[in-house]
PDB file of C-alpha atoms in Angstrom:
ATOM      1  CA  UNK A  11       4.629 -13.616 -16.844  1.00  0.00           C
ATOM      2  CA  UNK A  12       2.512 -10.513 -16.434  1.00  0.00           C
ATOM      3  CA  UNK A  13       3.897  -7.785 -14.103  1.00  0.00           C
ATOM      4  CA  UNK A  14       1.430  -7.508 -11.125  1.00  0.00           C
ATOM      5  CA  UNK A  15      -0.247  -4.017 -11.015  1.00  0.00           C
ATOM      6  CA  UNK A  16       0.796  -3.546  -7.431  1.00  0.00           C
ATOM      7  CA  UNK A  17       3.266  -5.259  -5.222  1.00  0.00           C
ATOM      8  CA  UNK A  18       3.546  -5.970  -1.441  1.00  0.00           C
ATOM      9  CA  UNK A  19       7.282  -6.535  -0.274  1.00  0.00           C
ATOM     10  CA  UNK A  20       7.798  -9.523   2.057  1.00  0.00           C
ATOM     11  CA  UNK A  21       8.995  -7.257   4.927  1.00  0.00           C
ATOM     12  CA  UNK A  22       5.668  -5.120   4.329  1.00  0.00           C
ATOM     13  CA  UNK A  23       3.811  -8.415   4.325  1.00  0.00           C
ATOM     14  CA  UNK A  24       5.223  -9.484   7.509  1.00  0.00           C
ATOM     15  CA  UNK A  25       4.395  -6.287   9.461  1.00  0.00           C
ATOM     16  CA  UNK A  26       0.897  -6.263   7.900  1.00  0.00           C
ATOM     17  CA  UNK A  27       0.492  -9.863   9.661  1.00  0.00           C
ATOM     18  CA  UNK A  28       1.943  -8.833  12.879  1.00  0.00           C
ATOM     19  CA  UNK A  29      -0.483  -5.685  13.161  1.00  0.00           C
ATOM     20  CA  UNK A  30      -3.425  -7.566  11.883  1.00  0.00           C
ATOM     21  CA  UNK A  31      -2.712 -10.411  14.387  1.00  0.00           C
ATOM     22  CA  UNK A  32      -2.593  -7.894  17.195  1.00  0.00           C
ATOM     23  CA  UNK A  33      -5.765  -6.457  16.235  1.00  0.00           C
ATOM     24  CA  UNK A  34      -7.566  -9.702  15.646  1.00  0.00           C
ATOM     25  CA  UNK A  35      -8.117  -8.772  12.057  1.00  0.00           C
ATOM     26  CA  UNK A  36      -7.687 -10.323   8.544  1.00  0.00           C
ATOM     27  CA  UNK A  37      -4.113  -9.473   6.970  1.00  0.00           C
ATOM     28  CA  UNK A  38      -5.364  -7.268   4.460  1.00  0.00           C
ATOM     29  CA  UNK A  39      -3.958  -3.881   3.757  1.00  0.00           C
ATOM     30  CA  UNK A  40      -5.769  -1.454   1.942  1.00  0.00           C
ATOM     31  CA  UNK A  41      -3.812   1.338  -0.247  1.00  0.00           C
ATOM     32  CA  UNK A  42      -5.873   4.364  -1.262  1.00  0.00           C
ATOM     33  CA  UNK A  43      -4.847   7.627  -2.688  1.00  0.00           C
ATOM     34  CA  UNK A  44      -6.212  10.996  -1.721  1.00  0.00           C
ATOM     35  CA  UNK A  45      -6.130  14.554  -2.827  1.00  0.00           C
ATOM     36  CA  UNK A  46      -3.985  16.706  -0.480  1.00  0.00           C
ATOM     37  CA  UNK A  47      -0.427  16.365   0.942  1.00  0.00           C
ATOM     38  CA  UNK A  48       2.453  18.334   0.026  1.00  0.00           C
ATOM     39  CA  UNK A  49       2.726  17.190  -3.423  1.00  0.00           C
ATOM     40  CA  UNK A  50      -1.046  17.028  -4.815  1.00  0.00           C
ATOM     41  CA  UNK A  51      -1.856  13.232  -3.765  1.00  0.00           C
ATOM     42  CA  UNK A  52      -1.275  11.352  -0.704  1.00  0.00           C
ATOM     43  CA  UNK A  53      -1.208   7.612   0.300  1.00  0.00           C
ATOM     44  CA  UNK A  54      -3.424   6.544   3.091  1.00  0.00           C
ATOM     45  CA  UNK A  55      -3.204   2.963   4.577  1.00  0.00           C
ATOM     46  CA  UNK A  56      -5.569   0.918   6.658  1.00  0.00           C
ATOM     47  CA  UNK A  57      -6.478  -2.574   7.584  1.00  0.00           C
ATOM     48  CA  UNK A  58      -9.416  -4.013   5.599  1.00  0.00           C
ATOM     49  CA  UNK A  59     -11.934  -6.599   6.613  1.00  0.00           C
ATOM     50  CA  UNK A  60     -12.418  -8.112   3.059  1.00  0.00           C
ATOM     51  CA  UNK A  61     -11.532  -6.926  -0.330  1.00  0.00           C
ATOM     52  CA  UNK A  62     -14.327  -4.907  -2.292  1.00  0.00           C
ATOM     53  CA  UNK A  63     -15.804  -6.477  -5.603  1.00  0.00           C
ATOM     54  CA  UNK A  64     -13.819  -4.169  -7.666  1.00  0.00           C
ATOM     55  CA  UNK A  65     -10.610  -4.198  -5.922  1.00  0.00           C
ATOM     56  CA  UNK A  66      -7.148  -5.075  -7.587  1.00  0.00           C
ATOM     57  CA  UNK A  67      -5.527  -7.725  -5.050  1.00  0.00           C
ATOM     58  CA  UNK A  68      -1.866  -8.742  -4.563  1.00  0.00           C
ATOM     59  CA  UNK A  69      -0.778 -11.382  -2.248  1.00  0.00           C
ATOM     60  CA  UNK A  70       2.652 -11.994  -0.666  1.00  0.00           C
ATOM     61  CA  UNK A  71       3.054 -14.581   1.994  1.00  0.00           C
ATOM     62  CA  UNK A  72      -0.451 -15.015   2.651  1.00  0.00           C
ATOM     63  CA  UNK A  73      -1.135 -11.250   3.346  1.00  0.00           C
ATOM     64  CA  UNK A  74      -3.211  -9.145   0.727  1.00  0.00           C
ATOM     65  CA  UNK A  75      -2.610  -5.757  -0.423  1.00  0.00           C
ATOM     66  CA  UNK A  76      -6.019  -4.340  -1.926  1.00  0.00           C
ATOM     67  CA  UNK A  77      -6.471  -1.096  -3.979  1.00  0.00           C
ATOM     68  CA  UNK A  78      -9.662   0.509  -5.496  1.00  0.00           C
ATOM     69  CA  UNK A  79      -9.839   1.015  -9.200  1.00  0.00           C
ATOM     70  CA  UNK A  80      -9.717   4.706  -8.828  1.00  0.00           C
ATOM     71  CA  UNK A  81      -6.433   4.756  -6.924  1.00  0.00           C
ATOM     72  CA  UNK A  82      -5.153   2.074  -8.939  1.00  0.00           C
ATOM     73  CA  UNK A  83      -4.656   4.265 -11.884  1.00  0.00           C
ATOM     74  CA  UNK A  84      -2.322   6.480  -9.580  1.00  0.00           C
ATOM     75  CA  UNK A  85      -0.359   3.451  -8.216  1.00  0.00           C
ATOM     76  CA  UNK A  86       0.035   1.066 -10.977  1.00  0.00           C
ATOM     77  CA  UNK A  87       3.522  -0.573 -10.999  1.00  0.00           C
ATOM     78  CA  UNK A  88       4.051   0.380  -7.357  1.00  0.00           C
ATOM     79  CA  UNK A  89       5.780  -1.520  -4.641  1.00  0.00           C
ATOM     80  CA  UNK A  90       4.610  -1.415  -1.060  1.00  0.00           C
ATOM     81  CA  UNK A  91       7.485  -1.768   1.343  1.00  0.00           C
ATOM     82  CA  UNK A  92       7.896  -1.297   5.105  1.00  0.00           C
ATOM     83  CA  UNK A  93      11.193   0.611   6.057  1.00  0.00           C
ATOM     84  CA  UNK A  94      12.634   1.044   9.452  1.00  0.00           C
ATOM     85  CA  UNK A  95      15.076   3.890   9.783  1.00  0.00           C
ATOM     86  CA  UNK A  96      16.385   6.387  12.282  1.00  0.00           C
ATOM     87  CA  UNK A  97      13.516   8.640  11.664  1.00  0.00           C
ATOM     88  CA  UNK A  98      10.923   5.879  12.418  1.00  0.00           C
ATOM     89  CA  UNK A  99       9.336   2.742  10.732  1.00  0.00           C
ATOM     90  CA  UNK A 100       6.655   3.245   7.899  1.00  0.00           C
ATOM     91  CA  UNK A 101       5.026   1.659   4.856  1.00  0.00           C
ATOM     92  CA  UNK A 102       6.572   3.283   1.888  1.00  0.00           C
ATOM     93  CA  UNK A 103       5.298   3.151  -1.667  1.00  0.00           C
ATOM     94  CA  UNK A 104       7.692   3.266  -4.360  1.00  0.00           C
ATOM     95  CA  UNK A 105       5.860   4.679  -7.305  1.00  0.00           C
ATOM     96  CA  UNK A 106       7.377   4.717 -10.741  1.00  0.00           C
ATOM     97  CA  UNK A 107       4.841   7.048 -12.053  1.00  0.00           C
ATOM     98  CA  UNK A 108       5.447   9.866  -9.539  1.00  0.00           C
ATOM     99  CA  UNK A 109       7.192  12.778 -11.333  1.00  0.00           C
ATOM    100  CA  UNK A 110       7.796  14.346  -7.728  1.00  0.00           C
ATOM    101  CA  UNK A 111       7.699  13.491  -4.265  1.00  0.00           C
ATOM    102  CA  UNK A 112       8.023  15.196  -0.724  1.00  0.00           C
ATOM    103  CA  UNK A 113      10.569  14.758   2.036  1.00  0.00           C
ATOM    104  CA  UNK A 114       8.068  12.828   4.294  1.00  0.00           C
ATOM    105  CA  UNK A 115       7.467  10.118   1.392  1.00  0.00           C
ATOM    106  CA  UNK A 116       3.708   9.993   1.926  1.00  0.00           C
ATOM    107  CA  UNK A 117       2.728  12.374  -0.852  1.00  0.00           C
ATOM    108  CA  UNK A 118       3.546  12.638  -4.577  1.00  0.00           C
ATOM    109  CA  UNK A 119       2.504  14.062  -7.760  1.00  0.00           C
ATOM    110  CA  UNK A 120       2.147  12.886 -11.302  1.00  0.00           C
TER     111      UNK A 120
END
């Protein structure tokens, strides 16, 4: 079985479903990568109305994670998780390609 390009964990899917329901939007989380942050690239999350034509789409428990083709080159093999800790709750990207990250967990370098 082929490994999906990106994966949405069950806990992240549940959180997206809750947020989308509260906002009356589809349960679609968009992950994109932008230049900047402490380490060169940073992750950006937001709800999407629908996938774009060239998006990579992963689905977990009826919730979709969409990534544009440019960002996909930087996040292939990633798992998007939702983590609650003493420091707060946040979506976290586990990126096997990241050579370095930062303490806040929202930026990386390759």
